[in-house]
Short mmCIF file of C-alpha atoms (C1' of nucleotides) in Angstrom, two decimals:
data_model
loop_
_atom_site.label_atom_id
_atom_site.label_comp_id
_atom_site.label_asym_id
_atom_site.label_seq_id
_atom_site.Cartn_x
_atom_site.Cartn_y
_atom_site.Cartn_z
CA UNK A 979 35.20 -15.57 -115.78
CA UNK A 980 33.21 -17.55 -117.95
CA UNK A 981 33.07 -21.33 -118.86
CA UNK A 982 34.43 -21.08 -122.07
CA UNK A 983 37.02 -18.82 -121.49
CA UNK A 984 38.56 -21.14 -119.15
CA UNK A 985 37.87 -23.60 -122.54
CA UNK A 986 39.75 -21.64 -124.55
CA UNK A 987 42.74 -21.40 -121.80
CA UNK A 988 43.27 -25.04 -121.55
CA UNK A 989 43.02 -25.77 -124.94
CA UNK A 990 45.44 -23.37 -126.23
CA UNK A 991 48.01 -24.06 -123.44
CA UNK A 992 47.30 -27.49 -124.50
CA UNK A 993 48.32 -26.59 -128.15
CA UNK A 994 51.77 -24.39 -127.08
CA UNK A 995 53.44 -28.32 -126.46
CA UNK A 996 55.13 -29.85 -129.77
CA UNK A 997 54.93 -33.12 -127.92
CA UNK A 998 51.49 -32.25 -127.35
CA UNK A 999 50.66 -31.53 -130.98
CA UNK A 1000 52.64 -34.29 -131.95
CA UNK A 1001 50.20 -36.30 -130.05
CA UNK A 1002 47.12 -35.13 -131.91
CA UNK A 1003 48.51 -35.06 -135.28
CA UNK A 1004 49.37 -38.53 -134.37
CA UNK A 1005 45.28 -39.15 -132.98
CA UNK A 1006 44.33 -37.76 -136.84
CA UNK A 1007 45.40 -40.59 -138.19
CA UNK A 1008 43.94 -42.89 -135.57
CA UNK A 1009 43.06 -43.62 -132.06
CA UNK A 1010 45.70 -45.12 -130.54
CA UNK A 1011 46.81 -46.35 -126.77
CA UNK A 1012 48.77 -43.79 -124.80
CA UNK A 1013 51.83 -46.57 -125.23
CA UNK A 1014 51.84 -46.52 -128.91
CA UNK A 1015 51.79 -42.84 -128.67
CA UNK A 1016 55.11 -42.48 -126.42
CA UNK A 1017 56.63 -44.93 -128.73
CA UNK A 1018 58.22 -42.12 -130.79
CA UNK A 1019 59.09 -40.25 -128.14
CA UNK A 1020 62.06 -39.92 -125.65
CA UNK A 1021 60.75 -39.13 -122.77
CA UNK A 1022 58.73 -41.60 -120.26
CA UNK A 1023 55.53 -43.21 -120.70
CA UNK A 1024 54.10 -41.45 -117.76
CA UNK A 1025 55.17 -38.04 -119.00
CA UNK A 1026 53.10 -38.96 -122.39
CA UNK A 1027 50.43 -40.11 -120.04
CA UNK A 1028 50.57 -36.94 -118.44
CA UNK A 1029 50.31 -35.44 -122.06
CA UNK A 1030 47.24 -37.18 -122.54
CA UNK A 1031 45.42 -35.91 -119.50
CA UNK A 1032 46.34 -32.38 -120.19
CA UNK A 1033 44.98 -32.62 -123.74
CA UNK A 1034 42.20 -34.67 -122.11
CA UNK A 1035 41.02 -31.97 -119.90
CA UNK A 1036 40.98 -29.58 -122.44
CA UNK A 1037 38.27 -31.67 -124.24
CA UNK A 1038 40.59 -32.06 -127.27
CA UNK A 1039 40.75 -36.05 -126.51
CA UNK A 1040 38.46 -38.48 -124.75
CA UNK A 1041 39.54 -42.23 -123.77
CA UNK A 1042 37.49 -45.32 -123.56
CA UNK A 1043 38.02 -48.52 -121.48
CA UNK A 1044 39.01 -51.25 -123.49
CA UNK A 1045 39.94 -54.08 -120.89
CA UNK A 1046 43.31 -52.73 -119.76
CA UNK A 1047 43.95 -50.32 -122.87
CA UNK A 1048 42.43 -46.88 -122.61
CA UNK A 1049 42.35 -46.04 -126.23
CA UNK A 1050 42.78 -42.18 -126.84
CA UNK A 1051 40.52 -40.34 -129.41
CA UNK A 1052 40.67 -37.16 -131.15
CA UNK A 1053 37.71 -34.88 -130.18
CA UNK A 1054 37.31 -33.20 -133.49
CA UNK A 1055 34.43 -30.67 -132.46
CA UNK A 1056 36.41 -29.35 -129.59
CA UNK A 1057 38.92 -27.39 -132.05
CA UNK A 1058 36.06 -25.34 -133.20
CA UNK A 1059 36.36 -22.87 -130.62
CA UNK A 1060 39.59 -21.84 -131.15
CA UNK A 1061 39.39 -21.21 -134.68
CA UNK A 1062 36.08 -19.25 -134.32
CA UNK A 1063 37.88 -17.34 -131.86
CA UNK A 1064 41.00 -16.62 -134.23
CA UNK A 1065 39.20 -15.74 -137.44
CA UNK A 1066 36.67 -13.58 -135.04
CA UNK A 1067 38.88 -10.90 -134.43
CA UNK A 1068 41.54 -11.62 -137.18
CA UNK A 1069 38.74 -11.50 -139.64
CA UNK A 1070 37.78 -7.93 -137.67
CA UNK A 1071 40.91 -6.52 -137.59
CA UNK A 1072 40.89 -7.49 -141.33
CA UNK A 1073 37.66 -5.35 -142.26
CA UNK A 1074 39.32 -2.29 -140.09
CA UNK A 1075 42.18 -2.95 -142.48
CA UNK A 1076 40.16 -2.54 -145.38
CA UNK A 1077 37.99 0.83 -143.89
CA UNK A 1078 41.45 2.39 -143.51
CA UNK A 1079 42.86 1.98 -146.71
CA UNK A 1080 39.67 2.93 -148.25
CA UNK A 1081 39.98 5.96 -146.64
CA UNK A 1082 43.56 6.55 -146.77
CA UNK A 1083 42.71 6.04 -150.59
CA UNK A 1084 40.05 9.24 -150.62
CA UNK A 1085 42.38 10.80 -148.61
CA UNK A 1086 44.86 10.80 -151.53
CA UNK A 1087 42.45 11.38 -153.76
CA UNK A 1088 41.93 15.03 -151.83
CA UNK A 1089 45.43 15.03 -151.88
CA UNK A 1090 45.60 15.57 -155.43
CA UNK A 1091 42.71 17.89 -155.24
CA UNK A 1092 43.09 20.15 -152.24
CA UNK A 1093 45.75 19.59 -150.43
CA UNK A 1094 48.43 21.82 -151.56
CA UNK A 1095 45.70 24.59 -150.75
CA UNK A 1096 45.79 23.61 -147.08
CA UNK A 1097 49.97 23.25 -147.02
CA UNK A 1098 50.35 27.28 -147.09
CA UNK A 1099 50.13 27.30 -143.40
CA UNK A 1100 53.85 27.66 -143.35
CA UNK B 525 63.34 -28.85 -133.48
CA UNK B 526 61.78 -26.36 -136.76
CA UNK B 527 61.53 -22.43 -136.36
CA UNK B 528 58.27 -22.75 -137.10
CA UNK B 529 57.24 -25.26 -134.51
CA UNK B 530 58.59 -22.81 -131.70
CA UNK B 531 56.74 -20.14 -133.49
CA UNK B 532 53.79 -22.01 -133.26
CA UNK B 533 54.58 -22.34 -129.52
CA UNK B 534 54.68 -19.07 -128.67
CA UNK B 535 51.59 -18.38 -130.42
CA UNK B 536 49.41 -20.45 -129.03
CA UNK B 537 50.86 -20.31 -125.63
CA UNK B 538 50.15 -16.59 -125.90
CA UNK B 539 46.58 -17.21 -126.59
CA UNK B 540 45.95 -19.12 -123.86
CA UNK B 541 46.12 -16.69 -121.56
CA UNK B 542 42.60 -14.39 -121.05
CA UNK B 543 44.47 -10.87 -120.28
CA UNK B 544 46.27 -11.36 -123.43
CA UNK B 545 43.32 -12.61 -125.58
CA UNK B 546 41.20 -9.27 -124.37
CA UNK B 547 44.12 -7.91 -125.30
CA UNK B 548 44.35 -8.96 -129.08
CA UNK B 549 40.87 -8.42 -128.94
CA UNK B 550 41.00 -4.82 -128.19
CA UNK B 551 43.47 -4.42 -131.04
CA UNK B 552 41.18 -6.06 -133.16
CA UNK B 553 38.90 -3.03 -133.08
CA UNK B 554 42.46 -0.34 -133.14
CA UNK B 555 45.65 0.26 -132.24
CA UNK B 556 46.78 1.31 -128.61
CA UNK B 557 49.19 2.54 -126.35
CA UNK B 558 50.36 0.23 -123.37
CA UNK B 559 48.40 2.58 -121.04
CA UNK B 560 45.22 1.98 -123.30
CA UNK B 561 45.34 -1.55 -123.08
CA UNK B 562 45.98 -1.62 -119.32
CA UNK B 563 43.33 1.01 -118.21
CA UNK B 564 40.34 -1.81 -118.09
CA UNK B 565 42.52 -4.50 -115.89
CA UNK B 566 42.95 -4.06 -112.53
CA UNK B 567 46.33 -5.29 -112.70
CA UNK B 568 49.64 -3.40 -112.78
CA UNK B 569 50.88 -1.55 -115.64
CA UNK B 570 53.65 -3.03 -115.97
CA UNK B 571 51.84 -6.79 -115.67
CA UNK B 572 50.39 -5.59 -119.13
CA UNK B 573 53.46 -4.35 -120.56
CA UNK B 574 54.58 -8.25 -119.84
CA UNK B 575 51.75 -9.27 -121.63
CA UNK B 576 52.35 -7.61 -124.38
CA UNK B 577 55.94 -8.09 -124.94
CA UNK B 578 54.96 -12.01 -125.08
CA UNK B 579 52.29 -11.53 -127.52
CA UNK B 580 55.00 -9.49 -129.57
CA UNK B 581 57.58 -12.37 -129.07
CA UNK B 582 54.75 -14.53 -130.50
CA UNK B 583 55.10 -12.48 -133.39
CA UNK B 584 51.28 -11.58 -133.06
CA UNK B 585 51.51 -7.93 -132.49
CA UNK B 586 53.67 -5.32 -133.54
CA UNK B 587 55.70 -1.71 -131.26
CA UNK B 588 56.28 0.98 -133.60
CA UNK B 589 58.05 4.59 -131.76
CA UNK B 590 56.05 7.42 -131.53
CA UNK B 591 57.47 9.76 -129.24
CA UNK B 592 57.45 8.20 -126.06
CA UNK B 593 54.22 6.23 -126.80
CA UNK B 594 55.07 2.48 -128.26
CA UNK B 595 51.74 2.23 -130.08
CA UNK B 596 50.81 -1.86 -130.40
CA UNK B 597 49.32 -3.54 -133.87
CA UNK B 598 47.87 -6.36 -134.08
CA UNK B 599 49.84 -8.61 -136.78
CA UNK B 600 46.84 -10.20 -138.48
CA UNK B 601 48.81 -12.72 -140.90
CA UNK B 602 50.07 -14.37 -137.55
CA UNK B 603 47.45 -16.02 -136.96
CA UNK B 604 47.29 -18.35 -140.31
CA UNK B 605 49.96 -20.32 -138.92
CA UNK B 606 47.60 -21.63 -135.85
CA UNK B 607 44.35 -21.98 -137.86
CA UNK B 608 46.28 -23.92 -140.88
CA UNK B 609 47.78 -26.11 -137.93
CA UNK B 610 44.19 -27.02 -136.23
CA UNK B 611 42.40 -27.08 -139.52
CA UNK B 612 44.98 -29.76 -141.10
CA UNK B 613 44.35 -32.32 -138.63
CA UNK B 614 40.92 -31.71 -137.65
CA UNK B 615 40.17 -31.75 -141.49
CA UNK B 616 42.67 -35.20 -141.49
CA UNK B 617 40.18 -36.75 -138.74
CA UNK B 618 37.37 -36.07 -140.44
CA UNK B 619 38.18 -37.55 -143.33
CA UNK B 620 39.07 -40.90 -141.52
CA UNK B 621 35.59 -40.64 -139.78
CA UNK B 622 34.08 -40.80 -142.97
CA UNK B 623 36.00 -43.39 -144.28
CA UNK B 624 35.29 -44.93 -141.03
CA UNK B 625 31.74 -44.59 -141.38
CA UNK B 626 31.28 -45.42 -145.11
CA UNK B 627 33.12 -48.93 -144.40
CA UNK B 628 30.83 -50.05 -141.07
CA UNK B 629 27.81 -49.07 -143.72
CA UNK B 630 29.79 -51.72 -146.01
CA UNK B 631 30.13 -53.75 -143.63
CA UNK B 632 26.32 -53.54 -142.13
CA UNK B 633 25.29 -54.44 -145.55
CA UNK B 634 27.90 -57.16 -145.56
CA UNK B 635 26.31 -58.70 -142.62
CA UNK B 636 22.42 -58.76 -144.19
CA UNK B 637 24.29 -60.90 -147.33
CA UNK B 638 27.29 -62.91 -146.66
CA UNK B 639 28.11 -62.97 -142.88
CA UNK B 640 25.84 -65.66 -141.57
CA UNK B 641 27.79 -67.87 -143.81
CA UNK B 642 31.43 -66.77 -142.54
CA UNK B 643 30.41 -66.97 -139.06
CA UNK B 644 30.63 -71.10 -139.63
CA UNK B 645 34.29 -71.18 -138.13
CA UNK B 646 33.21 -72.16 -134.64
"C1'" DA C 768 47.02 -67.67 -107.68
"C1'" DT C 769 51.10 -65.75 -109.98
"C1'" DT C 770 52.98 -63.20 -113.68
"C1'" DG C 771 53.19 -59.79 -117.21
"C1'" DT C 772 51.21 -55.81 -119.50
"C1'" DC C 773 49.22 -51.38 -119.69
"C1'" DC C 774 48.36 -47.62 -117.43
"C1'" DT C 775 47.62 -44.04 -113.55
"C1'" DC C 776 48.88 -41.82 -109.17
"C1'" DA C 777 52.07 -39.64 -105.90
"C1'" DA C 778 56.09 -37.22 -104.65
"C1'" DC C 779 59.83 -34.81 -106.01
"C1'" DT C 780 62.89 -31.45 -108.91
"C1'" DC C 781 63.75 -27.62 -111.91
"C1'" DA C 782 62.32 -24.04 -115.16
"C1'" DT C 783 58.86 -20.97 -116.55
"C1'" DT C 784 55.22 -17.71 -115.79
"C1'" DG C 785 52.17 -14.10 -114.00
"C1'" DG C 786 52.14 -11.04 -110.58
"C1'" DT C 787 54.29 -7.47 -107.55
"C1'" DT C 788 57.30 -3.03 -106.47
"C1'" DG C 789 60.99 0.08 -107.25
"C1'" DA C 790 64.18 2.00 -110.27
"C1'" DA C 791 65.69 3.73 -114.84
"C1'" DT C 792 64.97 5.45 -119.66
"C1'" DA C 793 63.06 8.42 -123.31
"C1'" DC C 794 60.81 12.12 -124.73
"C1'" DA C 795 57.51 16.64 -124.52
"C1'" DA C 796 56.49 20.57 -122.43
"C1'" DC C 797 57.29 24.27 -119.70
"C1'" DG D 1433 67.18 22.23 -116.96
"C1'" DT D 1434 63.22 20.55 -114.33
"C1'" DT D 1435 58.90 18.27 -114.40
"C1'" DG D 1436 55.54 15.06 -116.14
"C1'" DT D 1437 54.21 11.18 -118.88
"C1'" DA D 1438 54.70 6.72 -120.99
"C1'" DT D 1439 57.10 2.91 -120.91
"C1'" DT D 1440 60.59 -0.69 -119.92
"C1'" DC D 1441 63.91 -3.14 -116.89
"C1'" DA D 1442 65.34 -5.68 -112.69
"C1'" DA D 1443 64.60 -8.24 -108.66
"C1'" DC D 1444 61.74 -10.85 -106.28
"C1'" DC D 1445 57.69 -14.24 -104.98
"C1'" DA D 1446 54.14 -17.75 -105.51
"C1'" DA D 1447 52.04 -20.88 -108.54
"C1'" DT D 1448 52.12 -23.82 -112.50
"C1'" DG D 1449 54.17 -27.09 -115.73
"C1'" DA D 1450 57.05 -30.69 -117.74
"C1'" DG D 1451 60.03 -34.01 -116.50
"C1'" DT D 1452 61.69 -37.80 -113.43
"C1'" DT D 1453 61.27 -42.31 -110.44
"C1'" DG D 1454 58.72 -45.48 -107.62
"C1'" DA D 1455 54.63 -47.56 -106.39
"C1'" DG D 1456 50.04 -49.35 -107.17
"C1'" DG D 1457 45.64 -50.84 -109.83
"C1'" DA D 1458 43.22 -53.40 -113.44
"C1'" DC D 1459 43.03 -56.94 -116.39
"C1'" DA D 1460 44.63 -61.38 -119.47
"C1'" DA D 1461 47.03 -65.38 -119.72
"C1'" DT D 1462 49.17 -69.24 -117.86
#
DNA sequence: ATTGTCCTCAACTCATTGGTTGAATACAAC
DNA sequence: GTTGTATTCAACCAATGAGTTGAGGACAAT
């Protein structure tokens, strides 16, 4: 089991959370200390702390030391891998899409041609 | 509490899970039976049915009835949702960061020309 | 040095999840 | 109708996760 799959684990569980993506829609605007970030929420500051280290661990955030303040930082690069991953195989599964239909299109094309030939197996 | 934020939930949560990604990535490539998708894990059958009953709850695949086989398909246009949500913020951060950046090059050049003036105050 | 602020750690609860096994269901085939 | 195949459902277990409260650590200010 690979490195990055255990990457991609931990940062989509960290994703599945609204509070969680509340968090780093919050960090997009700017870094901010993990008690202006509970501030909108209602739940306690050590849950959002908790928050914080989950999203931390999955690379998505990284915190400095600033005297007693541990400002909290969105890790923009670390979303990259998730996205690749989704547009891999939706983006695969996309192409298969078109392969069918192209040939589902031929397909009716011989309809027109030779099928009712073939339909006097009855 | 939006439809589409528990939507979102259950789609990434699903992801983040490395049976079920092999899982969506097998489909990438064609549809299968439950029996398909189990045959290369060396779990239980029915573990895999699990799994994909939760990535069909996520909305990301599709049962039809065939017989007595429930064929899965992958639902491609579920996936937007997830790579709209990432790409809005990380997009929104990156923007800041170059705002960011384009006002400490201000500033930089601020210091060559005016700040040894304004640092009088002491 | 004491106090207040910001934050993390530890211990606990409760719900959810991924796994198991053992039925039960639905259909095809014989 | 019996058998075989593909699948789900139900009950259970162990581990994880999100929440709580209570304590402790680091630093600034007085």
């Amino acid at each position: 089991m690979g490195d990055s799959t255990q990457q991609l684990d931990r940062a989509f569980a960290a994703l599945a959370d609204p509070t969680r993506r509340g968090i780093v829609a919050r960090l997009s605007v700017s870094d901010a200390t993990v008690g202006e970030l509970a501030e909108p929420y209602d739940v306690s500051f050590q849950a959002i702390s908790k928050h914080v280290k989950v999203l931390e661990e999955a690379g998505l955030v990284t915190r400095s030391k600033d005297a007693q303040r541990r400002p909290v930082h969105l890790n923009r690069e670390a979303f990259d891998p998730m996205t690749e991953w989704i547009e891999r195989y939706r983006r695969e599964a996309e192409e298969r899409y078109r392969r069918l239909d192209a040939l589902l299109a031929r397909t009716a094309q011989d309809d027109g041609d030779r099928r009712p030939a073939e339909e006097q197996e009855s």
